[in-house]
């Protein structure tokens, strides 16, 4: 391996190949579920250096077929699916894109920005805003995660309802292939039908087919106003009815539609008693709505109030409040964003990131709740998520007073099976926005159609025959 | 071949295998550029029959490697790139999806519709409208083209600006693979990160990787009002400035932004003198704008008028008219839609379907116009298209009075080279929305990056190793 390490040092400079000391920032995943051992952390500064690194590894592996050297691309290391950290073999190179963080070019008339993979999401949002434009991808880890990782995992977040996933925001890619060649596909075109859609193949492939080094992303006009409301709804079916009404009344102005179960909010109230809770927690479900308006705040407010009045009249909303100021709006979002932390303070729990067709959510939740209660009496469900996209974080917490660690040991496998079986019965997905990584690779092998898995394997074999790129993630070959 | 034909008759029924008589409806392409000879036209009625047909062909070809049997999937046969008709070998099966035209299921709460590949686009639009919903894909051939063809070629059209291409409207697919297996991927999910994006690989692959038999497509709320305006703009740069202003002022309400050069409209005025032309043709360019509104017509009108007033003030518009009625709006669209016919009446011409980044369109047109005038003095440019997507139909007509057929014979190759070279210099695409088919397969081999072509070839080889599916289209293997 020494010759390979020497070669890597030659390519990126000795200062950017780490092999000693505490490498846990790169070796340990975000949720601390896995701590691997890297052969080296390599931090190239340019696309050309990335290509040289990949080529060096490919050549080395060709010459030493049993060496086990492979490459794990890494951005901000915020994967929730253990997709970007090395395994324990000590043979994997972590290829960090952090030094490639430039915004190469913002083209206001084309509504696009070309950005390197290591650019932190929040930096890109801010850069767009400076140009009075919006880069709409928004998610909890935005202060740390990178565009390359967002694209590799096809990240979702809170504005998918209106602007789509990371995939939908991407027009072009620059990619270093598994052979160390550079595909210059940084198109800023909204229409381009010249052959197979390689872009979307790399987006969401979690670094298993090649390395995204830069991307051209869509921008939007900055809304003139953005308002937030919290509504109590009598049931999940009412939440779905409210969504349909909001689509009709607000059109593309509807940019956020988050659902929160009563128990989720009760955990927030319990662990963060200082947070003001503007509505009584008596309702079984709550919806957080966001309305973006290209006219004025006055127009936005009248639109929003009309919607909520119609919803109150129709009965799908029992109570509602529209934030009066930006700080009130932030408080409402803060309640939503505090759920994961409140949940953690309540104790370990079994997390899911699932989706089902929106129309089937009420039945899915009713059926799955019942199955879980039957299997584990007293189990508590922290159910919240992006209802507008059919995406629920349907998390399972130990019965009140039970030992949470013991609960996980006893029930995690069984709960996963029960929830995923139910998801499958409702034509859903076992990984809506977090990806597969190594965490769900075996689940995927079980739940994905064999025909689809066969095609995935054929594509992996075609583009990365050495299995050099992030092996063991997404699928085993 | 007889045993294969017998087998196909057994699968779909004798009445649905055509081998005799006038088959030009299937053998000749839409623009009559090519008339091939089919071994048979086979019209399966179900996904299972499609799978059996493919399997029978695959098995036959395996047993008779030199027989040359292959499959050309066909929908409404409206390809503008000769992508769906057989070659002259007499060895190709035209697999027509026309009998598979059912709308399987419309799910209003999920805003999705699941539809078979042979469903005519207009029928789907109407079915959505009956449910007070919008299926926004809209293009000239909508009365004939099918959803399967729209997806196979990733069709564009006039509302891409707001709703995206066929690709962006698709959530899930059912596909018969080149091995005759069925991939049941009819997901109605807006978030699903379970592995490689096979959906987008089949979308736009023009039947070369497998056969799309059904799809789940997105629906939108029907707008409450839709208004159309025609604006005269002093230059293409002003048209780009108007686009930016319209994005800011109308937000997602901007659903159409078509540009038309003066000469395009003068041809319409010449060949269709009965069509009312609401503005003087003195301006070098005109823009057709469409504003969709989820509130009211009154709101839409005030928004639209405010935009145009601001544009007049800013100087990027010199004159404008907003249609006062639906029939006036139709008249404005009719002007735009009459350009291709007016052009044809003026004589044969060299058509292009190109895109460049919107910000570069003025420079691209200036530079390419000059190169063409230099090469062929007096040449006339019929320049129009979907400026909002960067997509121009930049067509080249013989100098006034010249023999058009002779012009094509003398100049087609040279004009194509000149235009495509210029497109490439401006980071554009030589096929924006029509696809590659067999018409542009050699151009693609020349202009596409070798790295991209290499990956495309590897994927084709991986998924269709027999080269059974629509060979010679998109890329040669």
PDB file of N, CA, C and O in Angstrom, chain A residues 44-47 50 96-102 104 116-119 174 213-214:
ATOM      1  N   UNK A  44      -8.234  16.099  -2.333  1.00  0.00           N
ATOM      2  CA  UNK A  44      -7.818  16.767  -3.566  1.00  0.00           C
ATOM      3  C   UNK A  44      -8.403  18.181  -3.646  1.00  0.00           C
ATOM      4  O   UNK A  44      -9.417  18.468  -3.022  1.00  0.00           O
ATOM      5  N   UNK A  45      -7.736  19.024  -4.436  1.00  0.00           N
ATOM      6  CA  UNK A  45      -8.153  20.419  -4.550  1.00  0.00           C
ATOM      7  C   UNK A  45      -8.803  20.719  -5.887  1.00  0.00           C
ATOM      8  O   UNK A  45      -9.311  21.818  -6.089  1.00  0.00           O
ATOM      9  N   UNK A  46      -8.801  19.762  -6.803  1.00  0.00           N
ATOM     10  CA  UNK A  46      -9.338  20.043  -8.136  1.00  0.00           C
ATOM     11  C   UNK A  46      -9.890  18.761  -8.750  1.00  0.00           C
ATOM     12  O   UNK A  46      -9.569  17.652  -8.304  1.00  0.00           O
ATOM     13  N   UNK A  47     -10.677  18.948  -9.783  1.00  0.00           N
ATOM     14  CA  UNK A  47     -11.233  17.798 -10.507  1.00  0.00           C
ATOM     15  C   UNK A  47     -10.111  16.936 -11.062  1.00  0.00           C
ATOM     16  O   UNK A  47     -10.171  15.703 -11.011  1.00  0.00           O
ATOM     17  N   UNK A  50      -8.774  14.807  -8.365  1.00  0.00           N
ATOM     18  CA  UNK A  50      -9.695  13.696  -8.077  1.00  0.00           C
ATOM     19  C   UNK A  50      -9.488  12.592  -9.115  1.00  0.00           C
ATOM     20  O   UNK A  50      -9.382  11.405  -8.773  1.00  0.00           O
ATOM     21  N   UNK A  96     -12.161  12.989   0.354  1.00  0.00           N
ATOM     22  CA  UNK A  96     -12.963  14.116   0.838  1.00  0.00           C
ATOM     23  C   UNK A  96     -12.975  15.232  -0.194  1.00  0.00           C
ATOM     24  O   UNK A  96     -11.928  15.647  -0.691  1.00  0.00           O
ATOM     25  N   UNK A  97     -14.169  15.731  -0.496  1.00  0.00           N
ATOM     26  CA  UNK A  97     -14.312  16.811  -1.485  1.00  0.00           C
ATOM     27  C   UNK A  97     -14.298  18.189  -0.822  1.00  0.00           C
ATOM     28  O   UNK A  97     -14.542  19.193  -1.480  1.00  0.00           O
ATOM     29  N   UNK A  98     -13.998  18.236   0.478  1.00  0.00           N
ATOM     30  CA  UNK A  98     -14.163  19.488   1.227  1.00  0.00           C
ATOM     31  C   UNK A  98     -13.366  20.670   0.669  1.00  0.00           C
ATOM     32  O   UNK A  98     -13.802  21.803   0.790  1.00  0.00           O
ATOM     33  N   UNK A  99     -12.219  20.365   0.073  1.00  0.00           N
ATOM     34  CA  UNK A  99     -11.423  21.496  -0.443  1.00  0.00           C
ATOM     35  C   UNK A  99     -11.962  22.040  -1.763  1.00  0.00           C
ATOM     36  O   UNK A  99     -11.579  23.127  -2.179  1.00  0.00           O
ATOM     37  N   UNK A 100     -12.831  21.284  -2.408  1.00  0.00           N
ATOM     38  CA  UNK A 100     -13.415  21.765  -3.672  1.00  0.00           C
ATOM     39  C   UNK A 100     -14.764  22.398  -3.377  1.00  0.00           C
ATOM     40  O   UNK A 100     -15.804  21.776  -3.526  1.00  0.00           O
ATOM     41  N   UNK A 101     -14.710  23.644  -2.931  1.00  0.00           N
ATOM     42  CA  UNK A 101     -15.938  24.257  -2.413  1.00  0.00           C
ATOM     43  C   UNK A 101     -16.325  25.539  -3.146  1.00  0.00           C
ATOM     44  O   UNK A 101     -17.176  26.284  -2.697  1.00  0.00           O
ATOM     45  N   UNK A 102     -15.724  25.774  -4.288  1.00  0.00           N
ATOM     46  CA  UNK A 102     -15.960  27.055  -4.979  1.00  0.00           C
ATOM     47  C   UNK A 102     -17.328  27.107  -5.650  1.00  0.00           C
ATOM     48  O   UNK A 102     -17.823  26.097  -6.151  1.00  0.00           O
ATOM     49  N   UNK A 104     -18.440  28.260  -8.833  1.00  0.00           N
ATOM     50  CA  UNK A 104     -17.680  28.610 -10.033  1.00  0.00           C
ATOM     51  C   UNK A 104     -18.319  29.752 -10.807  1.00  0.00           C
ATOM     52  O   UNK A 104     -17.637  30.609 -11.336  1.00  0.00           O
ATOM     53  N   UNK A 116     -18.894  23.608  -6.955  1.00  0.00           N
ATOM     54  CA  UNK A 116     -18.120  22.387  -6.724  1.00  0.00           C
ATOM     55  C   UNK A 116     -18.760  21.534  -5.636  1.00  0.00           C
ATOM     56  O   UNK A 116     -19.484  22.039  -4.767  1.00  0.00           O
ATOM     57  N   UNK A 117     -18.436  20.257  -5.705  1.00  0.00           N
ATOM     58  CA  UNK A 117     -19.115  19.278  -4.849  1.00  0.00           C
ATOM     59  C   UNK A 117     -18.959  19.569  -3.365  1.00  0.00           C
ATOM     60  O   UNK A 117     -19.857  19.284  -2.569  1.00  0.00           O
ATOM     61  N   UNK A 118     -17.831  20.141  -2.970  1.00  0.00           N
ATOM     62  CA  UNK A 118     -17.579  20.337  -1.546  1.00  0.00           C
ATOM     63  C   UNK A 118     -18.205  21.597  -0.969  1.00  0.00           C
ATOM     64  O   UNK A 118     -18.040  21.879   0.225  1.00  0.00           O
ATOM     65  N   UNK A 119     -18.922  22.343  -1.781  1.00  0.00           N
ATOM     66  CA  UNK A 119     -19.556  23.566  -1.283  1.00  0.00           C
ATOM     67  C   UNK A 119     -20.642  23.209  -0.266  1.00  0.00           C
ATOM     68  O   UNK A 119     -21.496  22.356  -0.529  1.00  0.00           O
ATOM     69  N   UNK A 174     -20.415  17.414 -13.371  1.00  0.00           N
ATOM     70  CA  UNK A 174     -19.053  17.027 -13.722  1.00  0.00           C
ATOM     71  C   UNK A 174     -18.740  15.823 -12.847  1.00  0.00           C
ATOM     72  O   UNK A 174     -18.948  15.871 -11.625  1.00  0.00           O
ATOM     73  N   UNK A 213     -17.990  15.875  -8.990  1.00  0.00           N
ATOM     74  CA  UNK A 213     -17.036  16.900  -8.547  1.00  0.00           C
ATOM     75  C   UNK A 213     -17.605  18.314  -8.658  1.00  0.00           C
ATOM     76  O   UNK A 213     -17.102  19.226  -8.009  1.00  0.00           O
ATOM     77  N   UNK A 214     -18.619  18.485  -9.492  1.00  0.00           N
ATOM     78  CA  UNK A 214     -19.272  19.795  -9.602  1.00  0.00           C
ATOM     79  C   UNK A 214     -20.634  19.602 -10.223  1.00  0.00           C
ATOM     80  O   UNK A 214     -20.919  18.543 -10.811  1.00  0.00           O
TER      81      UNK A 214
END
